[in-house]
mmCIF file of C-alpha atoms in Angstrom:
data_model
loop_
_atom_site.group_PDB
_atom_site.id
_atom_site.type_symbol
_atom_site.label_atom_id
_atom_site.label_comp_id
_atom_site.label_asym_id
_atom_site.label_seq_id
_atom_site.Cartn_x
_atom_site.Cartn_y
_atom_site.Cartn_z
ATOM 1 C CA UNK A 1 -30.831 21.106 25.474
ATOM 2 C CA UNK A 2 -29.888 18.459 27.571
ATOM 3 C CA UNK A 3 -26.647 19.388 29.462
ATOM 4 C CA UNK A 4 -25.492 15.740 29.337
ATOM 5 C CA UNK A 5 -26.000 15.376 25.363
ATOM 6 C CA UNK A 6 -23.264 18.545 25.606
ATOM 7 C CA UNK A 7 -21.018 16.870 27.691
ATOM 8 C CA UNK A 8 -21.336 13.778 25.060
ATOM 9 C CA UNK A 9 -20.945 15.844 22.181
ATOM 10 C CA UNK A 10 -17.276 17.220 23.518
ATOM 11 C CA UNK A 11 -16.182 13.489 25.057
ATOM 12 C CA UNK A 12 -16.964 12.025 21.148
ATOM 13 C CA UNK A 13 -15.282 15.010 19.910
ATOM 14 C CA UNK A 14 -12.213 15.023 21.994
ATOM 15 C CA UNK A 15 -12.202 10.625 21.370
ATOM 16 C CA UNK A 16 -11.698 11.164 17.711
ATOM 17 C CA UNK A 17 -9.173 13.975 17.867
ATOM 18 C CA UNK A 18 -7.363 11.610 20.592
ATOM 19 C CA UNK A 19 -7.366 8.673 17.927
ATOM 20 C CA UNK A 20 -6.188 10.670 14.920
ATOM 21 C CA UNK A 21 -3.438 12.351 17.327
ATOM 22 C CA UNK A 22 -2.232 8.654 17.795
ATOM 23 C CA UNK A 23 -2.057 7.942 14.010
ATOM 24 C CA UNK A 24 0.164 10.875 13.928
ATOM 25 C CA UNK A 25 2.663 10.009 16.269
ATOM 26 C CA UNK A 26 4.293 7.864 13.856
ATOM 27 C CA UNK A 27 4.535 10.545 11.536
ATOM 28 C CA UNK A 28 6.208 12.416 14.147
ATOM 29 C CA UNK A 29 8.722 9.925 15.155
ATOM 30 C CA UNK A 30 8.757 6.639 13.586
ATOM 31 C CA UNK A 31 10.648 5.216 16.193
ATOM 32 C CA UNK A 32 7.402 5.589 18.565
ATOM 33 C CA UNK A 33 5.495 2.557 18.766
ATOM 34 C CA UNK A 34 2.094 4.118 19.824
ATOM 35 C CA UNK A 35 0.050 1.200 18.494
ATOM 36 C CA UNK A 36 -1.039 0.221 22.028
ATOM 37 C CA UNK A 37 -2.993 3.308 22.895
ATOM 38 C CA UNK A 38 -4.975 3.379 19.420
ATOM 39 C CA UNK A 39 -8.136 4.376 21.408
ATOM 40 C CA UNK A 40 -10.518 6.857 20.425
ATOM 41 C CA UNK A 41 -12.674 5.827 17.420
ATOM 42 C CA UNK A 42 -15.554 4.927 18.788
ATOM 43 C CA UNK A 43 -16.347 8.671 19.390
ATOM 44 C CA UNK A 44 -18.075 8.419 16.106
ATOM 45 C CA UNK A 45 -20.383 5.736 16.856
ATOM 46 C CA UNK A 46 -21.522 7.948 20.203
ATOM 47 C CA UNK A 47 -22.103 10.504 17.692
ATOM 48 C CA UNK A 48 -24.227 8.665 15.641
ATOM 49 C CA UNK A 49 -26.448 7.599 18.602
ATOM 50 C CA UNK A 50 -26.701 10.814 19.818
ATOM 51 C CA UNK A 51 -27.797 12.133 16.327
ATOM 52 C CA UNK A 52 -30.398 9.539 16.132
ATOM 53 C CA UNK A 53 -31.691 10.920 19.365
ATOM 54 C CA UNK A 54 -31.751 14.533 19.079
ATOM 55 C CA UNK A 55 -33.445 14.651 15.234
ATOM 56 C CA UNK A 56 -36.313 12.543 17.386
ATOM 57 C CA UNK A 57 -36.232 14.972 20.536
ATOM 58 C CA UNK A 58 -36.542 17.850 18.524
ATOM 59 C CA UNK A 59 -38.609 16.921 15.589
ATOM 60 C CA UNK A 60 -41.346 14.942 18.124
ATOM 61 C CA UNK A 61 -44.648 17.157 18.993
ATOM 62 C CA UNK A 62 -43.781 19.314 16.195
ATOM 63 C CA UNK A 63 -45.258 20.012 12.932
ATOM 64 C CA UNK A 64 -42.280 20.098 10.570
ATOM 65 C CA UNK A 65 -42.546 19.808 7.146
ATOM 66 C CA UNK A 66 -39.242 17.834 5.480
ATOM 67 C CA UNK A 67 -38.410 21.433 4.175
ATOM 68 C CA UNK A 68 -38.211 22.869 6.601
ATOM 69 C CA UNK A 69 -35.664 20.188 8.766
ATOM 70 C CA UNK A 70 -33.824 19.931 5.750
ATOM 71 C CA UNK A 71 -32.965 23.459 5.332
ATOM 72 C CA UNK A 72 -32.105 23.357 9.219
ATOM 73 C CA UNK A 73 -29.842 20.733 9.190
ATOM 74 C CA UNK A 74 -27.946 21.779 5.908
ATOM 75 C CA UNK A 75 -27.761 25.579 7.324
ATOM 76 C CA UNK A 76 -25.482 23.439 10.539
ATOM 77 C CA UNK A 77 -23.648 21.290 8.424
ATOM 78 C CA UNK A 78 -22.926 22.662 4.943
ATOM 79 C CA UNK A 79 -21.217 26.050 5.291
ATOM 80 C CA UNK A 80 -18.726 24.489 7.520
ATOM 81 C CA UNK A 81 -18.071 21.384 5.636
ATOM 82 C CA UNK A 82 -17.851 23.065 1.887
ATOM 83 C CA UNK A 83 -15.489 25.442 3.229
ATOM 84 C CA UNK A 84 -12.869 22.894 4.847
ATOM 85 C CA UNK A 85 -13.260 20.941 1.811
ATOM 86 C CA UNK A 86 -13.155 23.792 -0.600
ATOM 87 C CA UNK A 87 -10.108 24.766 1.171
ATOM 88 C CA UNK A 88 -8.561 20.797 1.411
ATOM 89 C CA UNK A 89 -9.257 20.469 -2.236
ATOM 90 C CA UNK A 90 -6.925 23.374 -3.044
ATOM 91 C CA UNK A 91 -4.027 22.439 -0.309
ATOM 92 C CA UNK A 92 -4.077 19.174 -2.345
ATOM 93 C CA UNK A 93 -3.786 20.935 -6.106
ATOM 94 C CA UNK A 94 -1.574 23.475 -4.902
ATOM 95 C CA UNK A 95 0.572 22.032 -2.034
ATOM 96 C CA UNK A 96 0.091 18.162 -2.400
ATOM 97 C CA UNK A 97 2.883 16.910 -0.391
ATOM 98 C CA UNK A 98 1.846 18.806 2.951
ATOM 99 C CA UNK A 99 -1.520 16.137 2.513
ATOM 100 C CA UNK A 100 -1.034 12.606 3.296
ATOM 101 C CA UNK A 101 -4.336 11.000 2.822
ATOM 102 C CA UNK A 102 -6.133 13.251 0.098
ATOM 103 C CA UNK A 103 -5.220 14.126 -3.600
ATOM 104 C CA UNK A 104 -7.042 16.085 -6.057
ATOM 105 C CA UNK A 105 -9.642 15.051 -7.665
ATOM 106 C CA UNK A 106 -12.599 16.847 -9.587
ATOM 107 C CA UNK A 107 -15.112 13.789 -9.411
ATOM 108 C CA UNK A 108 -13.729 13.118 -5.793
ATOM 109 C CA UNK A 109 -14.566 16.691 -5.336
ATOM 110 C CA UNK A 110 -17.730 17.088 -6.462
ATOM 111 C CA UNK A 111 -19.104 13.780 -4.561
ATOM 112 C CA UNK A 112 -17.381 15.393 -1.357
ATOM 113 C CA UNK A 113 -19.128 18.187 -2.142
ATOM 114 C CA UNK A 114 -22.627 16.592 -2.430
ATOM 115 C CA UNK A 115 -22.456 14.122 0.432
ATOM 116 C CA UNK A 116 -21.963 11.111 -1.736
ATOM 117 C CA UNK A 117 -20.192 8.212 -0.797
ATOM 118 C CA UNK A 118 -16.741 8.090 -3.503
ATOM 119 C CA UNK A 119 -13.601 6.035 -3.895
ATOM 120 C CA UNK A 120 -10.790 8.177 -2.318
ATOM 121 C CA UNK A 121 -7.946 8.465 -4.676
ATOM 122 C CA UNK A 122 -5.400 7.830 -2.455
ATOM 123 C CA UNK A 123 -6.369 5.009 -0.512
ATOM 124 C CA UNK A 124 -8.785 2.989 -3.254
ATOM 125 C CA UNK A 125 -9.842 0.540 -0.515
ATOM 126 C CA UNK A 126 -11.124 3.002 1.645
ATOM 127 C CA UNK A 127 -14.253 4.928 0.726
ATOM 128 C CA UNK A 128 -13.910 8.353 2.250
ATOM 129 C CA UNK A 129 -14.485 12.243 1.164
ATOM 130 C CA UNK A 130 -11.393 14.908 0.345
ATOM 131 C CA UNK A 131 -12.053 15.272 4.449
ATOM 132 C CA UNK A 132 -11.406 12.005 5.179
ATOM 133 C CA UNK A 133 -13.486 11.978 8.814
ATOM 134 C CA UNK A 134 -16.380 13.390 6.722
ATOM 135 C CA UNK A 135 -17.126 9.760 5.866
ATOM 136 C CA UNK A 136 -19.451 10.621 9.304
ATOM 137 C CA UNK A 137 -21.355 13.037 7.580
ATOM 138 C CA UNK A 138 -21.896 11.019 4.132
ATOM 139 C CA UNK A 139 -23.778 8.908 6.379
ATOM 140 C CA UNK A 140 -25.449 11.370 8.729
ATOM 141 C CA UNK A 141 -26.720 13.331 5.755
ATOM 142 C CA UNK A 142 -28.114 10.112 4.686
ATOM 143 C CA UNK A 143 -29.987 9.895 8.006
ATOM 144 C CA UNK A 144 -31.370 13.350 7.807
ATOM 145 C CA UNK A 145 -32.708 12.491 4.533
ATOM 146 C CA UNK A 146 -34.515 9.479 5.043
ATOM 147 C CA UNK A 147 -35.658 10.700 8.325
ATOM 148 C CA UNK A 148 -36.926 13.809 6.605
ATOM 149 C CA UNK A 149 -39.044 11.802 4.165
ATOM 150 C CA UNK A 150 -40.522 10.338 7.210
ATOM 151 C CA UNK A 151 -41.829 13.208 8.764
ATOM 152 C CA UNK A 152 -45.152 13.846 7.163
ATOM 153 C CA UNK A 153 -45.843 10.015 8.548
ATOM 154 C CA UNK A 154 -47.736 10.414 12.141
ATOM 155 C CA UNK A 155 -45.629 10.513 14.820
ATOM 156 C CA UNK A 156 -47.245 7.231 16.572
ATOM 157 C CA UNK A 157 -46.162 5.399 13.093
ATOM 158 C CA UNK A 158 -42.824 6.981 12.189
ATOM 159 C CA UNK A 159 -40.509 4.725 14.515
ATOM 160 C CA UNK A 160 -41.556 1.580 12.786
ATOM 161 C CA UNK A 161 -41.620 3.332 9.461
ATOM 162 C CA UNK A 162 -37.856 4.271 10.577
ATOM 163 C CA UNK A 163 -37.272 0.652 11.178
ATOM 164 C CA UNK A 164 -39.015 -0.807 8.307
ATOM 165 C CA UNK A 165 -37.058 2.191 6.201
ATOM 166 C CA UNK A 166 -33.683 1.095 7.554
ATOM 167 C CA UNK A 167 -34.407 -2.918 7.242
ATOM 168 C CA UNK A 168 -35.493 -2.039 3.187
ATOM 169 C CA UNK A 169 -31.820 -0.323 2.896
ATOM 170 C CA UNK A 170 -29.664 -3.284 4.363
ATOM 171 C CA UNK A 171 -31.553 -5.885 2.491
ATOM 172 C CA UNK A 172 -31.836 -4.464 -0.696
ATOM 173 C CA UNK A 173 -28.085 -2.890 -0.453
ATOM 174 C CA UNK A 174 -27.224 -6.484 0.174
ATOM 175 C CA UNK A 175 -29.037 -8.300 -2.880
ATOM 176 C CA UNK A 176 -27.818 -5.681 -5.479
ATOM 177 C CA UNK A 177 -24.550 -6.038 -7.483
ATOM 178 C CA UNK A 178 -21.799 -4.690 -5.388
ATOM 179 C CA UNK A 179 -20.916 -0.533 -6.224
ATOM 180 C CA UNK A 180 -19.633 1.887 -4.027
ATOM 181 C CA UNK A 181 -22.752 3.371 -2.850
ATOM 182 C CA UNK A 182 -24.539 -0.471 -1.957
ATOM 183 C CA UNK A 183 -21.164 -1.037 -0.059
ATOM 184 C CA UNK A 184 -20.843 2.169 1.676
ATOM 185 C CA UNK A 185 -25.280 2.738 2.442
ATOM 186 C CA UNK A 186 -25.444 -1.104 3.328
ATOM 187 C CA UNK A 187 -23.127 -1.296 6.004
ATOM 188 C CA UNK A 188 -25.437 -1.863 9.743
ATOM 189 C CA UNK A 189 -23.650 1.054 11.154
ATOM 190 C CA UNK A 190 -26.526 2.700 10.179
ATOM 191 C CA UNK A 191 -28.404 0.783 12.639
ATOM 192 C CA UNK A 192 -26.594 3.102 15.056
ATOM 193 C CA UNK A 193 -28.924 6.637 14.155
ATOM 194 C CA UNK A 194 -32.529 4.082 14.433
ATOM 195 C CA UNK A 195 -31.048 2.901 17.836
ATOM 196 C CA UNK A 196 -30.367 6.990 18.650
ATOM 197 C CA UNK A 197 -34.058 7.434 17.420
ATOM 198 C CA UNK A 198 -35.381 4.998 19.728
ATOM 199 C CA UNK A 199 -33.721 6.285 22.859
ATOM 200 C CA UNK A 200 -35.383 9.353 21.902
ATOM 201 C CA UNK A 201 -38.453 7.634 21.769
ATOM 202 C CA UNK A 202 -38.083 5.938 24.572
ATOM 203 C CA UNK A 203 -37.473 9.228 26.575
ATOM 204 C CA UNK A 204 -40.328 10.743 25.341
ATOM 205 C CA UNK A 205 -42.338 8.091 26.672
ATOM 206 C CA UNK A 206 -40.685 8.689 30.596
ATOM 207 C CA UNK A 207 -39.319 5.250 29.806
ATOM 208 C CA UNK A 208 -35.722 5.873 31.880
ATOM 209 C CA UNK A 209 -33.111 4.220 33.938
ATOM 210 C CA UNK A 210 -33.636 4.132 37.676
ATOM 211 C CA UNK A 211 -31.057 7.025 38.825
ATOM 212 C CA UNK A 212 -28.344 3.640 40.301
ATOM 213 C CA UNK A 213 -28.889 1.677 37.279
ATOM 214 C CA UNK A 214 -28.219 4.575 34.940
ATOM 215 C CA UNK A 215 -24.601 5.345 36.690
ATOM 216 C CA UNK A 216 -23.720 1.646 36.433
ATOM 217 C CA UNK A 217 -24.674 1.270 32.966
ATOM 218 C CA UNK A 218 -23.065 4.803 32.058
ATOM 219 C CA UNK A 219 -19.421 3.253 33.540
ATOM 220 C CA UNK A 220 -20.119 -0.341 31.873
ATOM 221 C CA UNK A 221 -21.102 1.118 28.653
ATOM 222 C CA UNK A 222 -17.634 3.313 28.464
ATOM 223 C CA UNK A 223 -15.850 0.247 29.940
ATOM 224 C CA UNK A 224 -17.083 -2.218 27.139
ATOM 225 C CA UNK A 225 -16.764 0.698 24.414
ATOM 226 C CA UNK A 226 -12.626 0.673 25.828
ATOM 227 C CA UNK A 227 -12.622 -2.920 25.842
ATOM 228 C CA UNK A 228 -14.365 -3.500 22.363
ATOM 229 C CA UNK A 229 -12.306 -1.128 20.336
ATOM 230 C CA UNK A 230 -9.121 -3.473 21.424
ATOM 231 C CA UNK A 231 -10.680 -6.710 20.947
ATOM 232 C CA UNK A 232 -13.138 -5.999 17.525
ATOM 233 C CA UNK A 233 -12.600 -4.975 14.344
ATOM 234 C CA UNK A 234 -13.589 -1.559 12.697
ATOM 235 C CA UNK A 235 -16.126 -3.994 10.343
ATOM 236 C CA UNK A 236 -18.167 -5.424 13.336
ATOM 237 C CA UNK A 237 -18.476 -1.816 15.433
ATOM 238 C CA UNK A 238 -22.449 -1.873 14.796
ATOM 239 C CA UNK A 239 -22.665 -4.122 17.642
ATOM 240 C CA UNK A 240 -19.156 -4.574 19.325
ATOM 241 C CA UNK A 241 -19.160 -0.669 19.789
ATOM 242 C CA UNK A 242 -22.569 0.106 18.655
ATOM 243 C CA UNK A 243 -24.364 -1.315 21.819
ATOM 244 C CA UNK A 244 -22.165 -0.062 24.530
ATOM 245 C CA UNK A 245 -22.746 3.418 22.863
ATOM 246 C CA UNK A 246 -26.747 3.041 23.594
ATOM 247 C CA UNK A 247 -25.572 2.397 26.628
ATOM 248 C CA UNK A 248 -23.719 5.579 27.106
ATOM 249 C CA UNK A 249 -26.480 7.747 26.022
ATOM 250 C CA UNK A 250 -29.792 6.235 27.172
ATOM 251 C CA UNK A 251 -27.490 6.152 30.847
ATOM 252 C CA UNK A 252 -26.921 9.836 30.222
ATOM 253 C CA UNK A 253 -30.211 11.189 29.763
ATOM 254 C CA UNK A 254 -31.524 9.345 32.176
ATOM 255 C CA UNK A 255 -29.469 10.529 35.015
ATOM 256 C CA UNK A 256 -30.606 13.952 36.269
ATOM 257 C CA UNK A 257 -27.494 16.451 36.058
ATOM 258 C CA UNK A 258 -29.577 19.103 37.366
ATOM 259 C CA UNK A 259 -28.382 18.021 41.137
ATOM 260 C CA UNK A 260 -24.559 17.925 39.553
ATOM 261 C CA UNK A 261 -22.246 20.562 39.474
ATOM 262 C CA UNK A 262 -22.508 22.579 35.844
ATOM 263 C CA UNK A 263 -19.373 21.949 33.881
ATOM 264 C CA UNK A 264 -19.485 25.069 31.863
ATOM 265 C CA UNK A 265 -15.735 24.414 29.629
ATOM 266 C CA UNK A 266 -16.980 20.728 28.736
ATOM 267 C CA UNK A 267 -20.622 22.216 28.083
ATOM 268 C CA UNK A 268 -18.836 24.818 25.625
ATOM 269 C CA UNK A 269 -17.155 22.248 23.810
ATOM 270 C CA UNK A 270 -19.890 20.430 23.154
ATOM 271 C CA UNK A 271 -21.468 23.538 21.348
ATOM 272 C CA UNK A 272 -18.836 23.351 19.420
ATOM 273 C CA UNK A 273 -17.984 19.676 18.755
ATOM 274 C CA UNK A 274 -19.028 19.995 15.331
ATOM 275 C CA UNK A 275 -16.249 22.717 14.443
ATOM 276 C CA UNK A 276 -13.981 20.522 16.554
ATOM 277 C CA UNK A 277 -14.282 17.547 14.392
ATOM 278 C CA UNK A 278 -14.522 19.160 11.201
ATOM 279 C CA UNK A 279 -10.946 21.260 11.818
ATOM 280 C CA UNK A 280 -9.190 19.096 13.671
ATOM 281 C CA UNK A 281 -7.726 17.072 10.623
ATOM 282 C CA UNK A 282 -6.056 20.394 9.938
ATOM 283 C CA UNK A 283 -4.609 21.357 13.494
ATOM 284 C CA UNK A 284 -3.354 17.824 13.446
ATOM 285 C CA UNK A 285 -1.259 18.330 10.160
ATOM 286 C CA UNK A 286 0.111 21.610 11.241
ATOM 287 C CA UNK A 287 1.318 20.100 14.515
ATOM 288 C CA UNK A 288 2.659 17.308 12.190
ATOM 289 C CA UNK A 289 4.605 19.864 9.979
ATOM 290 C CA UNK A 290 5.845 21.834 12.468
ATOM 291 C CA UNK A 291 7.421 18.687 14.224
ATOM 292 C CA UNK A 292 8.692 17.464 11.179
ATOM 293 C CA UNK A 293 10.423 20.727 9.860
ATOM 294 C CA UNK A 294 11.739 22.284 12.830
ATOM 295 C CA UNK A 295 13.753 20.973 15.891
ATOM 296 C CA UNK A 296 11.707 21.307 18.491
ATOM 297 C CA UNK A 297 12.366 18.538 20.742
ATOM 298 C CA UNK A 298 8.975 19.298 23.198
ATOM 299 C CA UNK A 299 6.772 18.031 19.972
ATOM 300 C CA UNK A 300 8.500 14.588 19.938
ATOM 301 C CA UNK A 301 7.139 13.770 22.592
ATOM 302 C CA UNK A 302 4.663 11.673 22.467
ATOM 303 C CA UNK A 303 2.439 12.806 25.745
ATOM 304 C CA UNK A 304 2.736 16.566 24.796
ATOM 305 C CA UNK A 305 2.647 15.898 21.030
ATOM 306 C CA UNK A 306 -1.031 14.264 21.988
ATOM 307 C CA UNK A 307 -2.062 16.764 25.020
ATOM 308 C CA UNK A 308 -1.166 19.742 22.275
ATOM 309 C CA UNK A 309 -3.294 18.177 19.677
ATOM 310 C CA UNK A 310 -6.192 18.192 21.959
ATOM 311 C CA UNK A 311 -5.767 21.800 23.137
ATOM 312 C CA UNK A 312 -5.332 22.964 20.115
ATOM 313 C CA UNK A 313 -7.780 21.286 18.018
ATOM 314 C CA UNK A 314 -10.528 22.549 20.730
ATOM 315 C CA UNK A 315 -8.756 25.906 20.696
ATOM 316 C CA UNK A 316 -9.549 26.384 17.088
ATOM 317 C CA UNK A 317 -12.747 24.473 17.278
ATOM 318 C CA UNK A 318 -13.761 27.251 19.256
ATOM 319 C CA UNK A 319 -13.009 30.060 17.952
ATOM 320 C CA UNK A 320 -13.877 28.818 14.290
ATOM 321 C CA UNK A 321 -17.258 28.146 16.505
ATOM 322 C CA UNK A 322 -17.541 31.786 17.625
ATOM 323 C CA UNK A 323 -16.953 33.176 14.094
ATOM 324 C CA UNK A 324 -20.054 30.870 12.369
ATOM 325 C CA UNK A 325 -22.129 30.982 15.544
ATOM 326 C CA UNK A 326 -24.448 33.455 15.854
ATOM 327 C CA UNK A 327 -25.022 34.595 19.638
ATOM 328 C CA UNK A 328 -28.570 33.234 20.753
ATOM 329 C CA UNK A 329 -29.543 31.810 24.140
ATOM 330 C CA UNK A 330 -29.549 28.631 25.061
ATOM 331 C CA UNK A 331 -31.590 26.879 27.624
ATOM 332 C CA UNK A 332 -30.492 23.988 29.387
ATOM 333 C CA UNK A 333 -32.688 21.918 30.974
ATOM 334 C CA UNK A 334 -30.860 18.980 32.848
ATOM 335 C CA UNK A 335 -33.632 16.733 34.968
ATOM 336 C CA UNK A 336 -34.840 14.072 32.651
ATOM 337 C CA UNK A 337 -38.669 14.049 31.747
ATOM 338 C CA UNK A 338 -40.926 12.932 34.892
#
């Protein structure tokens, strides 16, 4: 792997557990006003390029049958993710006032359960999962499947099939009569995973950054991703956050980290950014609990309240990592493709 796609991995991870640990803040303390520093979000849409990327790195040269990527990519993703929700669901029916934003729901459930976008119960203007932040993974299982149905095409073909694939979706999403799933597949964030794809093209082909370039665009990219989460709306972040995340990762891979020192804790994490993200909704609500029910005075505060949500949700991350993960070895190879 790429050391800098690790590195990535951890940064989106730690972005979105940063963001939620705001949103919780003022269900710490109400009388915190942590609107200001609502920062973090865009994690996912770093995610999304970077998935884009890596199912073209590591499906490119290959012969892999849509089988066979499809089993790969559900053994990553669906143990995890039917256990947390599994678990969730039951919280909800058994305990429903320690969840805020998820109720239960057998239909709700199910589509959770299947990847499907669904109607949450609680919030009926938002379309999210019994794991809210799995909304991510309704749309990166969608990915995986179209890009799996693209495989047997020839390599030298499948990019524009990708593009012409994604262009169908949009339009078609767009003239049908409105329903959740037309909403929720039509919305260009999508656009996000072809961009991914076509950085991974593009470094296939040796096409890179100049070394200077690529640290100037890495620092613009992360400035503009800052600056756009203030400034544009949630509804617009295919482009307003969208671009400066191709940014970020076409920088990163093309900067050679082999002549950089080897961050081995931030590496880690990114092995196990997917654990991170999937857990953290729970390490966040019993932080939340345990500020709200006992008096300890260190969790109302707002820096350590946020610094403890980070530590711990990587904490558990990790060792929830360890437990799934079986040990292999992993080869890193930093210096982009001369």
């Amino acid at each position: 792997m790429l050391v800098q796609l690790q590195y990535l991995r951890a940064i989106a991870a730690l972005m979105v557990v940063f963001f939620h640990a705001i949103l919780q803040l003022a269900k710490v303390n109400p009388a915190i006003d942590a609107t200001s520093f609502i920062y973090g979000e865009t994690g996912v849409d770093i995610f999304f390029v970077l998935s884009g990327f890596v199912m073209w790195l590591t499906t490119s040269g290959r012969n892999m049958t849509p089988a066979d990527f499809a089993r790969k990519r559900a053994k990553r993703i669906v143990p995890l993710y039917w256990l947390a929700t599994l678990f969730s669901a039951a919280v909800a029916l058994i305990a429903p006032s320690l969840l805020k934003s998820t109720a239960f729901d057998l239909p709700h459930l199910m589509a959770s359960m299947l990847f499907l976008p669904w109607i949450n119960p609680v919030d009926p203007t938002m379309i999210a999962p019994v794991i809210v932040p799995g909304w991510t993974l309704n749309y990166e299982m969608f990915f995986y499947f179209v890009f799996a149905l693209l495989l047997p095409i020839r390599e030298d073909y499948r990019l524009p099939a990708l593009f012409g694939a994604f262009a169908t979706i949009l339009i078609v999403c767009h003239l049908l009569p409105e329903t959740t799933a037309t909403k929720f597949y039509g919305q260009p964030i999508i656009l996000e995973f072809l961009a991914g794809a076509t950085l991974g093209w593009l470094y296939g082909q040796k096409l890179l950054l100049p070394q200077h370039w690529a640290w100037v665009l890495l620092a613009v990219g992360f400035a503009f991703l800052f600056i756009n989460e203030d400034l544009v709306r949630p509804e617009d972040r295919y482009y307003a956050w969208g671009i400066p995340a191709v940014f970020i990762v076409y920088s990163a891979v093309s900067i050679d980290f082999s002549k950089l020192p080897f961050v081995r804790w931030l590496n880690y994490l990114g092995d196990a950014s997917y654990e991170i993200y999937i857990t953290h909704a729970f390490t966040l609500a019993f932080l939340r609990i345990i500020a709200n029910h006992f008096p300890i005075g260190v969790l109302q505060q707002p820096v350590i309240f946020v610094i403890l949500c980070l530590v711990l949700s990587s904490i558990v991350g990790a060792i929830i990592h360890e437990i799934i993960t079986p040990r292999r070895k992993v080869r890193i190879a930093s210096r982009p493709a001369t």
